[in-house]
Short mmCIF file of C-alpha atoms in Angstrom, two decimals:
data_model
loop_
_atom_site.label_atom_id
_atom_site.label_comp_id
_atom_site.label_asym_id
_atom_site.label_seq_id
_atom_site.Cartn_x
_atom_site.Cartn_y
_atom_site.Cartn_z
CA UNK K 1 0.00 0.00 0.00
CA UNK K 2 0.84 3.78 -0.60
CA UNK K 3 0.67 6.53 1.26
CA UNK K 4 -1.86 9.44 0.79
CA UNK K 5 -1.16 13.38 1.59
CA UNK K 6 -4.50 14.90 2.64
CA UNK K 7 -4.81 18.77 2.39
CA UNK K 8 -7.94 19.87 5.08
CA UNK K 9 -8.86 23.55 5.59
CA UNK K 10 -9.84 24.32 9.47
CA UNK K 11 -12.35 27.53 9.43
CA UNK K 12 -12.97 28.76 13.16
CA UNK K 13 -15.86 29.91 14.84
CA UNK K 14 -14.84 33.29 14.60
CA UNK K 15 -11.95 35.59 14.60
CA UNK K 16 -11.54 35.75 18.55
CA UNK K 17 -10.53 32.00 18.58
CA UNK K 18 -7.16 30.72 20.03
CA UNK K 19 -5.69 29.04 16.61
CA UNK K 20 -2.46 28.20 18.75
CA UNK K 21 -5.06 26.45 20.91
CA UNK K 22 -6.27 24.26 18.07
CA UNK K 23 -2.80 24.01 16.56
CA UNK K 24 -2.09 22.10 19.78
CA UNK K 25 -4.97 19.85 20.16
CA UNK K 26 -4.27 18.85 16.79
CA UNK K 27 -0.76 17.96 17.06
CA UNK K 28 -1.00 16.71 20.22
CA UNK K 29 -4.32 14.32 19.38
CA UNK K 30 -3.68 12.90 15.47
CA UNK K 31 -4.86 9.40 15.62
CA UNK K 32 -3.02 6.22 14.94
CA UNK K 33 -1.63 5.79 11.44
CA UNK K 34 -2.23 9.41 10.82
CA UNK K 35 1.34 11.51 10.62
CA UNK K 36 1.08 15.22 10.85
CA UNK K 37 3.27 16.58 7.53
CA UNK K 38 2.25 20.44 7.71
CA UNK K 39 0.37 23.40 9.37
CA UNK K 40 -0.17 26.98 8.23
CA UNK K 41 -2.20 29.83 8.71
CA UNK K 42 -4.23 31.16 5.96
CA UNK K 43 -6.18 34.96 6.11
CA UNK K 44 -9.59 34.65 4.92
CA UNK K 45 -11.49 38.03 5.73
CA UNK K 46 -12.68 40.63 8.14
CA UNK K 47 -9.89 39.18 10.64
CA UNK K 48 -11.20 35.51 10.25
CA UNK K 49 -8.12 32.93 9.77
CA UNK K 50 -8.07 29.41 8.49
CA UNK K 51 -5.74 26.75 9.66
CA UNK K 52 -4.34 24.80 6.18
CA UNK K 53 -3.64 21.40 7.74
CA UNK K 54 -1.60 18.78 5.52
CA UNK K 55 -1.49 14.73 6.90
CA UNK K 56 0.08 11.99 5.72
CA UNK K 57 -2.36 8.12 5.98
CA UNK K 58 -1.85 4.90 4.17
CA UNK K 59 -4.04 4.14 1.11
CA UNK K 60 -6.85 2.35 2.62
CA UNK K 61 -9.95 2.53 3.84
CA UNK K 62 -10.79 5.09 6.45
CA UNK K 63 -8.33 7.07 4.69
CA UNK K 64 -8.76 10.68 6.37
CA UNK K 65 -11.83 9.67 8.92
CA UNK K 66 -10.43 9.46 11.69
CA UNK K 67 -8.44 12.96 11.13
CA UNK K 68 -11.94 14.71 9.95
CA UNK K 69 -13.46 13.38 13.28
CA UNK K 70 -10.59 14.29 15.79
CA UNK K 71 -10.60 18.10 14.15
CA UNK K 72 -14.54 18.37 13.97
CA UNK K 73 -14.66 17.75 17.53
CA UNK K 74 -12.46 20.13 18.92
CA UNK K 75 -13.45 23.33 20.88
CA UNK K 76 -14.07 26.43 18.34
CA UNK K 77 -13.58 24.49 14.62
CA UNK K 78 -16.92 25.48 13.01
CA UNK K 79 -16.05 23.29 9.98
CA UNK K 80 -13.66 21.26 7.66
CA UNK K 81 -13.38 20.79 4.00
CA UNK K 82 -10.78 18.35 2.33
CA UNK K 83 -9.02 20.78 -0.47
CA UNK K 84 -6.76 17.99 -1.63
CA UNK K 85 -5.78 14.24 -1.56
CA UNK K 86 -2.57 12.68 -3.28
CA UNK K 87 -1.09 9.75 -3.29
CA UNK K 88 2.83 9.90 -2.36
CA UNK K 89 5.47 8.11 -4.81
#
């Protein structure tokens, strides 16, 4: 099996949230078989910024589940959308 890299875009719940907070939680709670490769900060508007987050799975099913689930349910994420998957040669 390959490995896939998984581009996800974190949007708060609004400009007042700790992103450093989230940052944390993220890095500190990625889920078996899931390997963090990147993290960035990305303006959107009116103060509002998104987190860019890049992770690295195996080709298989589940692929970026468990990730989506882990980041949904943390404290002031308001949504997720995948912006990219790839698989890694």
């Amino acid at each position: 099996m390959g490995e896939v890299l998984t581009t996800m875009k974190i949007m708060p719940d609004s400009p007042d949230v700790d992103l450093e907070a989230i940052k944390a939680t993220i890095e500190s709670s990625m889920p078996e078989g899931a390997e963090l490769h990147d993290m960035k900060e990305e303006p959107i508007a009116f103060g509002l910024v998104a987190i860019i987050l890049s992770f690295i799975t195996e080709d298989g099913e589940g692929g970026s589940g468990p990730v989506e689930e882990m980041v949904s349910a943390i404290d002031g994420v308001a949504s997720i959308e995948i912006t990219g998957v790839g698989r890694l040669m």
